[in-house]
């Protein structure tokens, strides 16, 4: 395998690894926190509403937006590391 091809393969592996981590966090927040743990989380109140309700209605959206910013930050670092970033 050529050096350039190996670099491309490791770049895509790093990209997919980051994407998998972000998708796992998103799945945990949107599925586990808002569906499976809703009874436990509803014992805590945030802004007058049960925390389980908050996660299902607002929290997963906020986490998704935060994950977009986290993705762009870490993807920029990966791009710079493999020299595929924009100037």
Coordinates of N, CA, C and O in Angstrom, one line a residue:
X1 N 0.8 -1.2 0.0 CA 0.0 0.0 0.0 C 0.9 1.2 0.0 O 1.9 1.3 0.7
X2 N 0.5 2.2 -0.8 CA 1.3 3.4 -0.9 C 1.1 4.3 0.3 O 0.1 4.1 1.1
X3 N 2.0 5.2 0.6 CA 2.0 6.0 1.7 C 0.7 6.9 1.7 O 0.1 7.1 2.7
X4 N 0.4 7.4 0.5 CA -0.8 8.3 0.4 C -2.1 7.5 0.7 O -3.0 8.0 1.4
X5 N -2.1 6.2 0.2 CA -3.3 5.4 0.4 C -3.5 5.1 1.9 O -4.6 5.0 2.4
X6 N -2.3 4.8 2.5 CA -2.4 4.5 4.0 C -2.8 5.7 4.8 O -3.6 5.5 5.7
X7 N -2.4 6.9 4.4 CA -2.8 8.1 5.0 C -4.3 8.3 4.9 O -5.0 8.7 5.8
X8 N -4.8 8.0 3.7 CA -6.3 8.2 3.5 C -7.1 7.2 4.3 O -8.1 7.6 4.8
X9 N -6.6 6.0 4.4 CA -7.3 5.0 5.2 C -7.3 5.3 6.6 O -8.4 5.3 7.3
X10 N -6.2 5.8 7.2 CA -6.2 6.2 8.6 C -7.0 7.4 8.8 O -7.6 7.6 9.9
X11 N -7.0 8.3 7.9 CA -7.9 9.5 8.0 C -9.4 9.1 8.1 O -10.1 9.6 9.0
X12 N -9.8 8.2 7.2 CA -11.2 7.8 7.3 C -11.5 7.0 8.5 O -12.6 7.0 9.1
X13 N -10.5 6.2 9.0 CA -10.8 5.5 10.3 C -10.9 6.4 11.4 O -11.8 6.2 12.3
X14 N -10.1 7.5 11.5 CA -10.2 8.5 12.5 C -11.6 9.2 12.4 O -12.2 9.5 13.4
X15 N -12.0 9.5 11.2 CA -13.3 10.2 11.0 C -14.4 9.3 11.4 O -15.3 9.8 12.1
X16 N -14.4 8.1 11.1 CA -15.5 7.2 11.5 C -15.5 6.9 13.0 O -16.5 6.8 13.6
X17 N -14.3 6.9 13.6 CA -14.2 6.7 15.0 C -14.9 7.9 15.8 O -15.6 7.7 16.7
X18 N -14.6 9.1 15.3 CA -15.2 10.3 15.9 C -16.7 10.2 15.7 O -17.5 10.5 16.6
X19 N -17.1 9.9 14.5 CA -18.6 9.8 14.2 C -19.3 8.8 15.0 O -20.4 9.1 15.5
X20 N -18.7 7.7 15.2 CA -19.3 6.6 16.1 C -19.4 7.1 17.5 O -20.5 6.9 18.2
X21 N -18.4 7.8 18.0 CA -18.5 8.3 19.4 C -19.6 9.3 19.6 O -20.4 9.2 20.5
X22 N -19.8 10.2 18.6 CA -20.8 11.2 18.7 C -22.2 10.5 18.5 O -23.1 10.9 19.3
X23 N -22.3 9.6 17.7 CA -23.6 8.9 17.5 C -24.0 8.1 18.7 O -25.2 8.0 19.1
X24 N -23.0 7.5 19.4 CA -23.3 6.8 20.6 C -23.8 7.8 21.7 O -24.8 7.5 22.4
X25 N -23.2 8.9 21.9 CA -23.6 9.9 22.9 C -25.0 10.4 22.5 O -25.9 10.4 23.4
X26 N -25.3 10.6 21.3 CA -26.6 11.1 20.9 C -27.7 10.0 21.1 O -28.7 10.3 21.6
X27 N -27.3 8.8 20.8 CA -28.3 7.7 21.1 C -28.5 7.5 22.6 O -29.7 7.3 23.0
X28 N -27.5 7.6 23.4 CA -27.7 7.5 24.8 C -28.6 8.6 25.4 O -29.5 8.3 26.2
X29 N -28.3 9.8 24.9 CA -29.1 10.9 25.4 C -30.6 10.8 24.9 O -31.5 11.0 25.7
X30 N -30.7 10.6 23.6 CA -32.1 10.6 23.1 C -32.9 9.4 23.4 O -34.1 9.5 23.5
X31 N -32.3 8.2 23.5 CA -33.0 7.0 23.7 C -33.0 6.6 25.2 O -34.1 6.4 25.8
X32 N -31.8 6.5 25.8 CA -31.7 6.0 27.1 C -32.3 7.0 28.1 O -33.1 6.7 29.0
X33 N -31.8 8.3 28.0 CA -32.3 9.3 29.0 C -33.7 9.6 28.9 O -34.4 9.9 29.8
X34 N -34.2 9.7 27.6 CA -35.6 10.1 27.4 C -36.6 9.0 27.4 O -37.8 9.3 27.6
X35 N -36.2 7.8 27.3 CA -37.2 6.7 27.3 C -36.9 5.7 28.4 O -37.8 5.4 29.2
X36 N -35.7 5.1 28.5 CA -35.5 4.1 29.4 C -35.4 4.6 30.9 O -35.8 3.9 31.8
X37 N -34.7 5.7 31.1 CA -34.5 6.2 32.4 C -35.5 7.3 32.8 O -35.2 8.0 33.8
X38 N -36.6 7.4 32.1 CA -37.5 8.6 32.3 C -38.1 8.5 33.7 O -38.2 9.6 34.4
X39 N -38.4 7.4 34.3 CA -39.0 7.3 35.6 C -38.0 7.8 36.7 O -38.4 8.5 37.6
X40 N -36.7 7.4 36.5 CA -35.7 7.8 37.5 C -35.4 9.3 37.4 O -35.3 10.0 38.4
X41 N -35.3 9.8 36.1 CA -35.0 11.2 35.9 C -36.2 12.1 36.3 O -36.0 13.3 36.6
X42 N -37.4 11.6 36.2 CA -38.5 12.4 36.6 C -38.6 12.8 38.1 O -39.4 13.6 38.5
X43 N -37.8 12.2 38.9 CA -37.7 12.5 40.3 C -37.0 13.8 40.5 O -37.1 14.4 41.6
X44 N -36.2 14.2 39.5 CA -35.5 15.5 39.6 C -36.2 16.5 38.7 O -36.6 16.2 37.6
X45 N -36.3 17.8 39.2 CA -37.0 18.8 38.5 C -36.0 19.8 38.0 O -35.1 20.2 38.7
X46 N -36.2 20.3 36.7 CA -35.4 21.3 36.1 C -36.3 22.4 35.6 O -37.1 22.1 34.6
X47 N -36.2 23.6 36.2 CA -37.1 24.7 35.7 C -38.6 24.4 35.9 O -39.4 24.8 35.2
X48 N -38.9 23.6 36.9 CA -40.3 23.3 37.2 C -40.8 22.0 36.5 O -42.0 21.7 36.7
X49 N -40.0 21.4 35.6 CA -40.5 20.3 34.9 C -39.6 19.1 35.2 O -38.4 19.2 35.6
X50 N -40.2 17.9 35.2 CA -39.4 16.7 35.5 C -38.2 16.5 34.5 O -38.4 16.8 33.3
X51 N -37.1 16.1 35.0 CA -35.9 16.0 34.1 C -36.1 15.0 33.0 O -35.6 15.3 31.9
X52 N -36.8 13.9 33.1 CA -37.1 13.0 32.1 C -37.9 13.6 30.9 O -37.6 13.4 29.8
X53 N -38.9 14.4 31.3 CA -39.6 15.2 30.3 C -38.8 16.2 29.6 O -38.8 16.3 28.4
X54 N -37.9 16.9 30.4 CA -37.0 17.9 29.8 C -36.1 17.2 28.8 O -35.9 17.8 27.7
X55 N -35.5 16.0 29.1 CA -34.6 15.4 28.2 C -35.4 15.0 26.9 O -34.8 15.1 25.8
X56 N -36.6 14.5 27.0 CA -37.3 14.1 25.8 C -37.8 15.2 25.0 O -37.9 15.1 23.8
X57 N -38.0 16.4 25.6 CA -38.5 17.5 24.8 C -37.5 18.5 24.4 O -37.5 19.0 23.3
X58 N -36.5 18.8 25.3 CA -35.5 19.8 25.0 C -34.1 19.3 25.0 O -33.3 19.7 24.2
X59 N -33.8 18.5 26.0 CA -32.4 18.1 26.2 C -31.7 17.4 25.0 O -30.6 17.7 24.7
X60 N -32.5 16.5 24.4 CA -31.8 15.8 23.2 C -31.6 16.8 22.1 O -30.6 16.6 21.4
X61 N -32.4 17.8 21.9 CA -32.1 18.8 20.9 C -30.9 19.6 21.3 O -30.0 19.9 20.4
X62 N -30.8 20.0 22.5 CA -29.6 20.8 22.9 C -28.3 20.0 22.8 O -27.3 20.5 22.4
X63 N -28.4 18.7 23.2 CA -27.2 17.9 23.1 C -26.8 17.7 21.6 O -25.7 17.7 21.3
X64 N -27.8 17.5 20.8 CA -27.6 17.4 19.3 C -26.8 18.6 18.8 O -25.9 18.5 18.1
X65 N -27.3 19.8 19.2 CA -26.6 21.0 18.7 C -25.2 21.1 19.3 O -24.3 21.5 18.6
X66 N -25.0 20.7 20.5 CA -23.7 20.7 21.1 C -22.8 19.7 20.4 O -21.6 20.0 20.2
X67 N -23.3 18.6 20.1 CA -22.5 17.6 19.3 C -22.1 18.1 18.0 O -21.0 17.7 17.5
X68 N -22.9 18.9 17.3 CA -22.5 19.5 16.0 C -21.3 20.3 16.2 O -20.3 20.2 15.4
X69 N -21.2 21.2 17.3 CA -20.1 22.0 17.5 C -18.8 21.1 17.9 O -17.7 21.4 17.5
X70 N -19.1 20.1 18.7 CA -18.0 19.2 19.1 C -17.4 18.5 17.9 O -16.2 18.4 17.7
X71 N -18.3 18.1 17.0 CA -17.9 17.4 15.8 C -17.0 18.3 14.9 O -16.0 17.9 14.4
X72 N -17.5 19.5 14.7 CA -16.7 20.4 13.9 C -15.3 20.7 14.5 O -14.3 20.8 13.8
X73 N -15.2 20.9 15.8 CA -14.0 21.1 16.5 C -13.0 20.0 16.3 O -11.9 20.2 15.9
X74 N -13.5 18.8 16.6 CA -12.6 17.6 16.5 C -12.3 17.2 15.1 O -11.2 16.7 14.7
X75 N -13.2 17.4 14.2 CA -13.0 17.2 12.8 C -12.0 18.1 12.2 O -11.1 17.7 11.4
X76 N -12.0 19.3 12.6 CA -10.9 20.3 12.2 C -9.5 19.8 12.7 O -8.6 19.9 11.9
X77 N -9.5 19.3 13.9 CA -8.2 18.7 14.4 C -7.7 17.5 13.5 O -6.6 17.4 13.2
X78 N -8.7 16.7 13.2 CA -8.3 15.5 12.4 C -7.9 15.9 11.0 O -6.9 15.4 10.5
X79 N -8.6 16.9 10.4 CA -8.2 17.4 9.1 C -6.8 18.0 9.1 O -6.0 17.8 8.2
X80 N -6.5 18.8 10.2 CA -5.1 19.3 10.3 C -4.1 18.3 10.4 O -3.0 18.3 9.9
X81 N -4.4 17.3 11.2 CA -3.4 16.2 11.5 C -3.1 15.4 10.2 O -1.9 15.1 10.0
X82 N -4.1 15.2 9.3 CA -3.8 14.5 8.1 C -3.7 15.4 6.9 O -3.7 15.0 5.7
X83 N -3.5 16.7 7.2 CA -3.2 17.7 6.1 C -4.3 17.8 5.0 O -3.9 17.8 3.8
X84 N -5.5 17.7 5.4 CA -6.6 17.9 4.4 C -7.5 19.1 4.7 O -8.6 19.2 4.2
X85 N -7.0 19.9 5.6 CA -7.8 21.1 6.0 C -7.8 22.2 4.9 O -6.9 22.2 4.1
X86 N -8.8 23.1 5.1 CA -8.9 24.2 4.1 C -8.0 25.3 4.6 O -7.8 25.5 5.8
X87 N -7.5 26.1 3.7 CA -6.6 27.2 4.0 C -7.4 28.4 4.4 O -8.4 28.7 4.0

